[in-house]
GROMACS .gro file of C-alpha atoms in nm:
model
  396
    1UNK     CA    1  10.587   0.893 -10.523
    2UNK     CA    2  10.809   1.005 -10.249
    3UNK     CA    3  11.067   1.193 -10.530
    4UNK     CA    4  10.699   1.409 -10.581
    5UNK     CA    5  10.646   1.488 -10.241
    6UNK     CA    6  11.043   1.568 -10.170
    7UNK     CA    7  10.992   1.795 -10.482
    8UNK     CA    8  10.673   1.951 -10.344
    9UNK     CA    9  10.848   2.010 -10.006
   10UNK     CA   10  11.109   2.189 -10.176
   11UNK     CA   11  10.901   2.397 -10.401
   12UNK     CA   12  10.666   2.489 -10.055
   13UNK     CA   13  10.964   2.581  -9.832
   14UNK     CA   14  11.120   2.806 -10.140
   15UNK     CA   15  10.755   2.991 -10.152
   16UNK     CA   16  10.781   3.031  -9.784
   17UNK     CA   17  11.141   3.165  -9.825
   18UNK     CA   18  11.055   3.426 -10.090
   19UNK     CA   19  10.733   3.515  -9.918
   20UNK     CA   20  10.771   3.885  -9.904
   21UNK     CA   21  10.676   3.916  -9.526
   22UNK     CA   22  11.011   3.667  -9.486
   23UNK     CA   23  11.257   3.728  -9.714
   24UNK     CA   24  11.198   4.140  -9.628
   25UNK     CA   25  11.211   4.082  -9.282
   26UNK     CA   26  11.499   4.262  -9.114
   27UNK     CA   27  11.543   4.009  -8.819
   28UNK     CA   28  11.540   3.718  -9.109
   29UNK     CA   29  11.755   3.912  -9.357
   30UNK     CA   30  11.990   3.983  -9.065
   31UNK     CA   31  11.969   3.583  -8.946
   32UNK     CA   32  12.063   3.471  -9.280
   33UNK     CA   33  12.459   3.547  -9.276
   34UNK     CA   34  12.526   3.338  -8.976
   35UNK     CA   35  12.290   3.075  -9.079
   36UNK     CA   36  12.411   3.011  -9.396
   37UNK     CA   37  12.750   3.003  -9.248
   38UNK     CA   38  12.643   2.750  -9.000
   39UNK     CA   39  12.500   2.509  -9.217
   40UNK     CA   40  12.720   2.561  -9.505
   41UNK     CA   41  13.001   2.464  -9.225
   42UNK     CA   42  12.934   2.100  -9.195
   43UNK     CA   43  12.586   1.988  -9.309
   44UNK     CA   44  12.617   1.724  -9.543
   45UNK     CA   45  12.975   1.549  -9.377
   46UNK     CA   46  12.879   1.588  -9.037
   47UNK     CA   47  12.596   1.288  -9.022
   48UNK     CA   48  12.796   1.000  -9.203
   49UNK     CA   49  13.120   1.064  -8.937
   50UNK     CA   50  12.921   1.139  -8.635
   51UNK     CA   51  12.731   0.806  -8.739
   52UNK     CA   52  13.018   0.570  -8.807
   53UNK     CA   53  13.223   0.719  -8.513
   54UNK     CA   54  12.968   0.742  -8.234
   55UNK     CA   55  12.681   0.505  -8.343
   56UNK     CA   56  12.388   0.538  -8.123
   57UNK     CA   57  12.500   0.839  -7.908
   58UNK     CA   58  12.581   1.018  -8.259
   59UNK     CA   59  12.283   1.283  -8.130
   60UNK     CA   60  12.438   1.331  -7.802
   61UNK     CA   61  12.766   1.405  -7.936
   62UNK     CA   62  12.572   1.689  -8.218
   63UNK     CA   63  12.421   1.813  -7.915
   64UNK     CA   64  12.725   1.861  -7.718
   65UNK     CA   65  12.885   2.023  -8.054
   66UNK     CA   66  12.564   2.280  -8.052
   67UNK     CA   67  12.598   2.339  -7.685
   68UNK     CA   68  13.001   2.418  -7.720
   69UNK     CA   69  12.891   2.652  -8.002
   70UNK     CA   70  12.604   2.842  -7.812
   71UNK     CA   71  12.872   2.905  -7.484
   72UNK     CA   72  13.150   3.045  -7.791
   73UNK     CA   73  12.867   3.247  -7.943
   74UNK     CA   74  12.752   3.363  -7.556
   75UNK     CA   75  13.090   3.506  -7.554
   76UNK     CA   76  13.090   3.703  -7.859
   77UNK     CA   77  12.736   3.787  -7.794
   78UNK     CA   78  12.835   3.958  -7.497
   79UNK     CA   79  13.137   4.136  -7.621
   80UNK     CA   80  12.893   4.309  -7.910
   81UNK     CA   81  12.643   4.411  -7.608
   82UNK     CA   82  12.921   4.546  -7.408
   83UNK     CA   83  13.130   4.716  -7.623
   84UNK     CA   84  12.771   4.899  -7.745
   85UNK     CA   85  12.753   5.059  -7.351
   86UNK     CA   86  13.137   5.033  -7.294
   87UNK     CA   87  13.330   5.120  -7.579
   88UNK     CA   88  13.628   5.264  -7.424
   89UNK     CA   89  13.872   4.952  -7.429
   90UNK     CA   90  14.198   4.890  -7.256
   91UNK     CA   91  14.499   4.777  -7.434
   92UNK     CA   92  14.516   4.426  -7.311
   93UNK     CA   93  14.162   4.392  -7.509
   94UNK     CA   94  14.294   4.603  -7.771
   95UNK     CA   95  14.611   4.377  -7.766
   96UNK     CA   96  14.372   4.036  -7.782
   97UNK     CA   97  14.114   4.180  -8.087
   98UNK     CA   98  14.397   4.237  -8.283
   99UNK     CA   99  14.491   3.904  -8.176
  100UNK     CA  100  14.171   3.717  -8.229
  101UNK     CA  101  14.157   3.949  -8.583
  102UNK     CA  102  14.487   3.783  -8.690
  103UNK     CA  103  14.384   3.416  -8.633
  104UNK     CA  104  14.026   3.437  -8.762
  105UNK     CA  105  14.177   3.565  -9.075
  106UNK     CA  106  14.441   3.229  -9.063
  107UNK     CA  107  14.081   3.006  -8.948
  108UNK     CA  108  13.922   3.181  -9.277
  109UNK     CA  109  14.192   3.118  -9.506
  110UNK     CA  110  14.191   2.728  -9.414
  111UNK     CA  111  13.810   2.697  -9.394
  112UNK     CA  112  13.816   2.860  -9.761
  113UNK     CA  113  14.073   2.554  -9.873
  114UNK     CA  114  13.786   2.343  -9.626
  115UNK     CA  115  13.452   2.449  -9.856
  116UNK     CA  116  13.685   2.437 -10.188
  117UNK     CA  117  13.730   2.056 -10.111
  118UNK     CA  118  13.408   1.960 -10.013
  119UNK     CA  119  13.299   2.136 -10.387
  120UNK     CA  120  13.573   1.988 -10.540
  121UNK     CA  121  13.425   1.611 -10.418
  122UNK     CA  122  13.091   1.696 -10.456
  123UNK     CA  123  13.124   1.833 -10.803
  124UNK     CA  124  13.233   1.508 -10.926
  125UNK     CA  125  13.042   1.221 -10.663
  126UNK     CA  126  12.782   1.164 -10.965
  127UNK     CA  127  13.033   1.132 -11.284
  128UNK     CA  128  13.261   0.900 -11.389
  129UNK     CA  129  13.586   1.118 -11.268
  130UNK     CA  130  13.432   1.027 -10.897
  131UNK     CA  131  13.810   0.985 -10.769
  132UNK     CA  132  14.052   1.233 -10.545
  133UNK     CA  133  14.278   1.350 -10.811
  134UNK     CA  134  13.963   1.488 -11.014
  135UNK     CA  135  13.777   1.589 -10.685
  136UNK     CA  136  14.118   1.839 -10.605
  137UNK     CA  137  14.185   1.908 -11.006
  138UNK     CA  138  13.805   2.084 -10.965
  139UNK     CA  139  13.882   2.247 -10.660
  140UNK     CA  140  14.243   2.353 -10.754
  141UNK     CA  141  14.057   2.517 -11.103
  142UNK     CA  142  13.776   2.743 -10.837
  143UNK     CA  143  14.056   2.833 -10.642
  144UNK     CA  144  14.236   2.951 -10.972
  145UNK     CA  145  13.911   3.108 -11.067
  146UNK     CA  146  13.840   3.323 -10.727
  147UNK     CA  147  14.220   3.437 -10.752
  148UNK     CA  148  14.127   3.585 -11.125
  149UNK     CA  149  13.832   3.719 -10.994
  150UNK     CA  150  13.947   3.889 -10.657
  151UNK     CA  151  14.288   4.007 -10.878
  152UNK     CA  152  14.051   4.207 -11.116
  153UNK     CA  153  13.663   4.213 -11.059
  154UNK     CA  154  13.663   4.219 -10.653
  155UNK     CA  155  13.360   4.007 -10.510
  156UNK     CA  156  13.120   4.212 -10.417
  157UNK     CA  157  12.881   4.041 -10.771
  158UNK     CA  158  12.949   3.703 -10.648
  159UNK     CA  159  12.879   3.795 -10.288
  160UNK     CA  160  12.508   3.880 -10.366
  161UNK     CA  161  12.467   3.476 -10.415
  162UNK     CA  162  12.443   3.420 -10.058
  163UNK     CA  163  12.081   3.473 -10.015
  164UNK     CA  164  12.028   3.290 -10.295
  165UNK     CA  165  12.279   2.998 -10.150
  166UNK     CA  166  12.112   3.006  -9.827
  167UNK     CA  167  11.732   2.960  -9.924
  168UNK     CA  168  11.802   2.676 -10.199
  169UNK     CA  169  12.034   2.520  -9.894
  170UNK     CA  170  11.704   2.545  -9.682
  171UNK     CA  171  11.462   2.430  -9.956
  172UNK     CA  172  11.658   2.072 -10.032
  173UNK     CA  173  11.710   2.035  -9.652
  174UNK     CA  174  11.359   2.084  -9.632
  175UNK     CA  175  11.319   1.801  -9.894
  176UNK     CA  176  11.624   1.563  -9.750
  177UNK     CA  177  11.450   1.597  -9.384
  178UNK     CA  178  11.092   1.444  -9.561
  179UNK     CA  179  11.267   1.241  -9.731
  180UNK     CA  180  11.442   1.074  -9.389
  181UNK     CA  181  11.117   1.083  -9.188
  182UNK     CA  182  10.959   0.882  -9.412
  183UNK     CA  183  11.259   0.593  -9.444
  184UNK     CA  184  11.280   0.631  -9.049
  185UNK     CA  185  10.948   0.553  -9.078
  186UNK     CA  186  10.995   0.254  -9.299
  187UNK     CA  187  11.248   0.129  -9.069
  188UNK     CA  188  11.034   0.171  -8.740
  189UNK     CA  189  10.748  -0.050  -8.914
  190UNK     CA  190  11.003  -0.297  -9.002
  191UNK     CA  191  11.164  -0.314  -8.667
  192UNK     CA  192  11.460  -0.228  -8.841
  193UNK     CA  193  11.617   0.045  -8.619
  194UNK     CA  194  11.929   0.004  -8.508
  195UNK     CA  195  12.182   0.127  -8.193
  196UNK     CA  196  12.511   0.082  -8.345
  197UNK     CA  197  12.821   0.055  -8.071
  198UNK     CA  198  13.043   0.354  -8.128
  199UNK     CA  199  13.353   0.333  -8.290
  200UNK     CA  200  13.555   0.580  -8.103
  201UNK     CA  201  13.538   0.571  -7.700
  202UNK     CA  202  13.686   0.743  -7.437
  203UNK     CA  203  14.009   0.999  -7.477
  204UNK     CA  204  13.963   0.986  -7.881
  205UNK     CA  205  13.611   1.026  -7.879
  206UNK     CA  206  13.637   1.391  -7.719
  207UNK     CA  207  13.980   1.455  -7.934
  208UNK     CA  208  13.760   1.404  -8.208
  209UNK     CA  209  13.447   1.604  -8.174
  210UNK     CA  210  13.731   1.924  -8.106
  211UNK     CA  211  13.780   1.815  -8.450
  212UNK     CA  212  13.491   1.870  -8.587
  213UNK     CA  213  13.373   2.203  -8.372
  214UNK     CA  214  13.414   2.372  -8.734
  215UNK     CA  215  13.081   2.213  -8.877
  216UNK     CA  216  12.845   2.423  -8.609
  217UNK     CA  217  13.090   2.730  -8.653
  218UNK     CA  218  13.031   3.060  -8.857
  219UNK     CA  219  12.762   3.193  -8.568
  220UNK     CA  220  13.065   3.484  -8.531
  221UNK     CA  221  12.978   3.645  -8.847
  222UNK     CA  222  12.694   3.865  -8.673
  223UNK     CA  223  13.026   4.024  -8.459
  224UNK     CA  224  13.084   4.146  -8.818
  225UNK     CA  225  12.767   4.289  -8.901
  226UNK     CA  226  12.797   4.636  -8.738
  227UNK     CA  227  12.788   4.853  -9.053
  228UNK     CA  228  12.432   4.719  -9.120
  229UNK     CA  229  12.270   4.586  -8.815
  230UNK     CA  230  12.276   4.768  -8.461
  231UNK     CA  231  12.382   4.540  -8.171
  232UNK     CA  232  12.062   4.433  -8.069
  233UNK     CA  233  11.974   4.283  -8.356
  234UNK     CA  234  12.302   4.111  -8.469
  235UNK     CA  235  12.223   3.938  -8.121
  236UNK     CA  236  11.904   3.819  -8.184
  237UNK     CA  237  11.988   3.740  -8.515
  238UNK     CA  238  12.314   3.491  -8.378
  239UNK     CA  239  12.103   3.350  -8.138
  240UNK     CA  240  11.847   3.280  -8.386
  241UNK     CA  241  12.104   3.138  -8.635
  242UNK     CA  242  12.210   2.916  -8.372
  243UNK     CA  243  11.849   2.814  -8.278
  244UNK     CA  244  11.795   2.755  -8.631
  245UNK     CA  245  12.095   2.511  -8.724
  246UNK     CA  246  12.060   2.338  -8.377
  247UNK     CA  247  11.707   2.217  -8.438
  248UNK     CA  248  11.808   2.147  -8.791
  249UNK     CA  249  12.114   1.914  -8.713
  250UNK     CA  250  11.961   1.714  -8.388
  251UNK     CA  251  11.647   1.633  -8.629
  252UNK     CA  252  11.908   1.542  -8.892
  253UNK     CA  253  12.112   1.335  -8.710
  254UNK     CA  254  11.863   1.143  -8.489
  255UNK     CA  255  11.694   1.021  -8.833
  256UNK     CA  256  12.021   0.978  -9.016
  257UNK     CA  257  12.199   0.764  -8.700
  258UNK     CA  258  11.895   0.478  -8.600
  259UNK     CA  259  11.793   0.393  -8.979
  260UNK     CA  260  12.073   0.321  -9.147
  261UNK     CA  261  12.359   0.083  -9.089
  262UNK     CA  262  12.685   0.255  -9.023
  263UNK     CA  263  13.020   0.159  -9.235
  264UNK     CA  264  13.334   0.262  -9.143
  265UNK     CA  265  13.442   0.113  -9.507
  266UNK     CA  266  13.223   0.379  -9.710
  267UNK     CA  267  13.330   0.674  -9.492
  268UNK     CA  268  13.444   0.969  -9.647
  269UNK     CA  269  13.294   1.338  -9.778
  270UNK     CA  270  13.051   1.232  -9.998
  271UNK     CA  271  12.892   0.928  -9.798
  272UNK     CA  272  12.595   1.084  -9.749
  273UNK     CA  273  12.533   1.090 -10.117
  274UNK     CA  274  12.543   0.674 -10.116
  275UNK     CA  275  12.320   0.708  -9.830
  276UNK     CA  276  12.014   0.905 -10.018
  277UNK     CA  277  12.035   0.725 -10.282
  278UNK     CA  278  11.862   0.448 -10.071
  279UNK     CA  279  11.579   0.701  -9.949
  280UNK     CA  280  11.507   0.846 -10.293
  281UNK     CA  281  11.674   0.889 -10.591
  282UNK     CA  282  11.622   1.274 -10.647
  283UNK     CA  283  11.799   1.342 -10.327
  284UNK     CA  284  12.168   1.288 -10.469
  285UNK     CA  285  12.115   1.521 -10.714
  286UNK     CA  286  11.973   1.786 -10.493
  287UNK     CA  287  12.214   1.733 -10.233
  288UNK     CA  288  12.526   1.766 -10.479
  289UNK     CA  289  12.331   2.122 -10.582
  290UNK     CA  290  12.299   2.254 -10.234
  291UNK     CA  291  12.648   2.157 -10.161
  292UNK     CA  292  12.815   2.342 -10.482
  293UNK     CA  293  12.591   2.626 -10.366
  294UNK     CA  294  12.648   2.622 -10.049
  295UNK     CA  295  13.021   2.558 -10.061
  296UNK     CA  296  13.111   2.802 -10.291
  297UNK     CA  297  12.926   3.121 -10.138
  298UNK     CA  298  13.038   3.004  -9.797
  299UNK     CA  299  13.423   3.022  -9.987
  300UNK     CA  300  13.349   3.364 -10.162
  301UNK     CA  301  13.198   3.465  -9.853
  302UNK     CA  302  13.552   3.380  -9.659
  303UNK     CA  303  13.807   3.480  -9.876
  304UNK     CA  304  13.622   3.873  -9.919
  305UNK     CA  305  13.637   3.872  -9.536
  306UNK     CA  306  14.031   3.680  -9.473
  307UNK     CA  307  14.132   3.930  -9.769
  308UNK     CA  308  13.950   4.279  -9.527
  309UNK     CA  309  14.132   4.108  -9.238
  310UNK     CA  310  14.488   4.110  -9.331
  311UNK     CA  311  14.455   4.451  -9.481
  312UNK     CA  312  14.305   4.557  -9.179
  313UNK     CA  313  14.539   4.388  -8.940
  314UNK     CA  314  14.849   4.472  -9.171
  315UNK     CA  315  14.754   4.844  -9.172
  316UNK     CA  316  14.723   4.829  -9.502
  317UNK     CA  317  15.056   4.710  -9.596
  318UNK     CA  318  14.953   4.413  -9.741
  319UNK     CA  319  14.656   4.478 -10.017
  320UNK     CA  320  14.349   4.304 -10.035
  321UNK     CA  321  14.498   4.149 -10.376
  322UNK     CA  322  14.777   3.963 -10.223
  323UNK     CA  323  14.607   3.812  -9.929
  324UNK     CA  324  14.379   3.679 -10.180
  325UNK     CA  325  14.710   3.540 -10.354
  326UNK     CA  326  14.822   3.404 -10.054
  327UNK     CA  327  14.497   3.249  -9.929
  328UNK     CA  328  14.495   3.036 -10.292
  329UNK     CA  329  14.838   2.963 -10.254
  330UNK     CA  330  14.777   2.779  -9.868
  331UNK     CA  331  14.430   2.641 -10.028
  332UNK     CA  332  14.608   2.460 -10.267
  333UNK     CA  333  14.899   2.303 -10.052
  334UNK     CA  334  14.667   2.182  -9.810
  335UNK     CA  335  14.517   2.041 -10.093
  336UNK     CA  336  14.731   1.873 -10.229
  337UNK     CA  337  14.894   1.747  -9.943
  338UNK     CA  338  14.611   1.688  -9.654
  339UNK     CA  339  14.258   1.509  -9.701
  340UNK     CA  340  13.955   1.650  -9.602
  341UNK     CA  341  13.918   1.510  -9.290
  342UNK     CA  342  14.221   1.685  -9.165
  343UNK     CA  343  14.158   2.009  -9.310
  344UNK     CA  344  13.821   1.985  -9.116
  345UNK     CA  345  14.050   1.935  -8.803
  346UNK     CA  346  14.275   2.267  -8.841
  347UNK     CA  347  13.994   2.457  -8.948
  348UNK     CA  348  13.823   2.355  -8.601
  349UNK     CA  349  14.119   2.454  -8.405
  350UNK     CA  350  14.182   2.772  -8.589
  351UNK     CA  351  13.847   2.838  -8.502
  352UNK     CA  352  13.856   2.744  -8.153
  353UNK     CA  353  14.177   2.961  -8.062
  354UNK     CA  354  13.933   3.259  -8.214
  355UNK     CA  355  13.678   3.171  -7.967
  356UNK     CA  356  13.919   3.132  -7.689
  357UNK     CA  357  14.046   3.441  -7.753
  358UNK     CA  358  13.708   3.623  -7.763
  359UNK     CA  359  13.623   3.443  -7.472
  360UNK     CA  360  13.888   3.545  -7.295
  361UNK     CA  361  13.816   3.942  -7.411
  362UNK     CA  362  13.453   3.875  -7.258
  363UNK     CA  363  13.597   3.727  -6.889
  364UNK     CA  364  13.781   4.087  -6.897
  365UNK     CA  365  13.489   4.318  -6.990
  366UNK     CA  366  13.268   4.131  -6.797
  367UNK     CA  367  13.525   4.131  -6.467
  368UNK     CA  368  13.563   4.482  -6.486
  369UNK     CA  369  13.219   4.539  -6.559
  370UNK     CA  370  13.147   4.343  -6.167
  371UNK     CA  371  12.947   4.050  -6.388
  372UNK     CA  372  13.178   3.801  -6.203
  373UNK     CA  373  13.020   3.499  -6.233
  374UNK     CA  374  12.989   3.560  -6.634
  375UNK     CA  375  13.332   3.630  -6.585
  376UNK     CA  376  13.411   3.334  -6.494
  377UNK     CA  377  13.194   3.123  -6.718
  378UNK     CA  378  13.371   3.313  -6.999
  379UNK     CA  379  13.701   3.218  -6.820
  380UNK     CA  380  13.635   2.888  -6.851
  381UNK     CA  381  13.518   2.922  -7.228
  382UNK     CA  382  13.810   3.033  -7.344
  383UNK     CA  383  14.031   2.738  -7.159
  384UNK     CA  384  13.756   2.525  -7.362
  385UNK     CA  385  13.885   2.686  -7.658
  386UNK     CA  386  14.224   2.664  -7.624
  387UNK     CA  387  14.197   2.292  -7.512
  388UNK     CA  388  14.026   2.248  -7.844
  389UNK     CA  389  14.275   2.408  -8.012
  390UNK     CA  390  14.507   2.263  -7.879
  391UNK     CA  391  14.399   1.886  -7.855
  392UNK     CA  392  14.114   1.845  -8.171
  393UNK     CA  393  14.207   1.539  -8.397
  394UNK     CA  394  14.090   1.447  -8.781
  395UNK     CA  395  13.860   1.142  -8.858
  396UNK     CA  396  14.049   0.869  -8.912
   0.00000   0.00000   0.00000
């Protein structure tokens, strides 16, 4: 009964998603980037670690992760809405763009190998092969297969898969969220909720959630945007995104962290998959289809941009053709040398020095603009970034 009505949900939140009035909505269309960046960031491995790691404060700690994202994303908001009124720029901000330009194309080359891995261990979680050799032989072969394709096609075919990705990612959350209402449910008429003790206290536990700041991250692809959107509406449309994933992941987490019993034995990429198979049985199978999805559009999506980036930042002297080379040539040592967990961790702290760095562009623009206390909110953003960067550690 409760596979029909998961099934149901899903088939009622794709009708609302192809709905005309929504899917032809500018503001939607425009909200869609970032939010499928977002979720595609962390979704499905977030719950099971912030679970076994934090126990009952596990929704504290996702809303502290939000609330770090919205003060990065203020930053970057602010640079788009200033540099609309204020274009001129100086060369210290000059100096730092090309900067921030240089690592976000370095975060987007790890968070590629990140997304790659993740497909790689959800493409085999429900076959026999369901071991780490197979889980990076699969991601090493769509790694091999992006090079081919970036070397002679170019991505712009595969690219149009992202609205596509994003709306089936939304329909089976749709579904997984019924589905964990009604066990929580279960649980509550049992008297079967629990408040597990955390795991991780003190020092670590901070350490640790800069670890994981790449799970809410991809908000910054609205900075991006500017050939199609105008800067009011790549605003609202971040914001939005951020709204979005925020209600999405609190709701998620609260129902995932009090009705199940956390093991630190059964912890690693795919534990949420062992999880639903308790709720229902169809959720597995949807869940290893909105990851595949997700992952690899969110990968497609990265490498096309980390490929513009270098070009760009290179002048042109390297080619989009061998930064794709070179991304798929770091994918595959980190995966073959570093687990999953720790390529979470860099990708966090790649990510982080980006925000610190447009943080730090926004504390100028907004000093010189006489905005001094936003000055010095985005002052203190960016040394949030940079002790992220510096300090973020991997599950253990």
């Amino acid at each position: 009964m409760l596979n029909a009505a998961i099934l149901a949900t899903v088939t009622l939140a794709g009708a609302i998603l192809i709905w005309p009035r929504v899917a032809n909505s500018i503001v939607w269309r425009a909200t869609i980037t970032p939010l499928a960046s977002i979720i595609g960031s962390g979704f499905l491995v977030l719950g099971p670690i912030l679970d076994v790691s934090y126990g009952g404060y596990a929704p504290l700690v996702m809303v502290g992760l939000c609330m770090v994202a919205y003060l990065f994303g203020s930053a970057i908001r602010f640079n788009i809405a200033d540099i609309e009124t204020r274009p001129a720029a100086s060369r210290l901000t000059d100096g730092l763009e090309t900067m921030a330009s240089i690592v976000l194309a370095f975060a987007f080359i790890v968070s590629v190998a990140y997304y790659l891995n993740l497909f790689g261990a959800f493409g085999v979680s429900l076959t026999e092969l369901d071991d780490q050799f197979h889980a990076k032989l699969l991601t090493t072969a769509v790694f091999t297969l992006i090079l081919f394709t970036g070397l002679t096609r170019g991505f712009s075919a595969l690219e149009r898969m992202e609205q596509v990705s994003v709306c089936l990612k939304l329909m089976i959350i749709a579904g997984l969220l019924l589905g964990l209402m009604v066990h929580f449910g279960e649980a509550t008429g049992r008297g079967a909720l629990q408040f597990d003790a955390p795991r991780v206290t003190g020092w670590a536990s901070l350490t640790l959630m800069a670890g994981l700041i790449v799970t809410v991250q991809g908000f910054e692809t609205s900075r991006y945007l500017g050939s199609t959107y105008d800067a009011r509406m790549r605003i609202q449309s971040m914001q939005l995104a951020q709204w979005i994933s925020t209600v999405i992941y609190c709701i998620y987490i609260v129902l995932l962290t009090y009705a199940f019993e956390s093991d630190p034995l059964s912890l690693d990429e795919t534990a949420i998959i062992d999880l639903m198979q308790i709720v229902a049985p169809i959720l597995p199978l949807l869940l290893v289809i909105a990851a595949l999805s997700a992952q690899f559009s969110a990968a497609i999506a990265d490498t096309s941009g980390s490929g513009g980036l270098i070009t760009e930042v290179s002048k042109g002297a390297i080619k989009e053709r061998v930064a794709y080379a070179l991304l798929v040539g770091i994918g595959v040592l980190l995966t073959w040398t570093a687990n999953i967990f720790e390529i979470i961790s860099y990708a966090s702290r790649a990510f982080a020095l980006y925000y610190a760095l447009q943080a730090g562009i926004a504390a100028i623009r907004a000093w010189r603009g006489n905005h001094l206390a936003k000055a010095t909110l985005f002052g203190g953003v960016a040394l949030l970034g940079v002790a992220i960067a510096a300090f973020g550690t991997p599950v253990e």
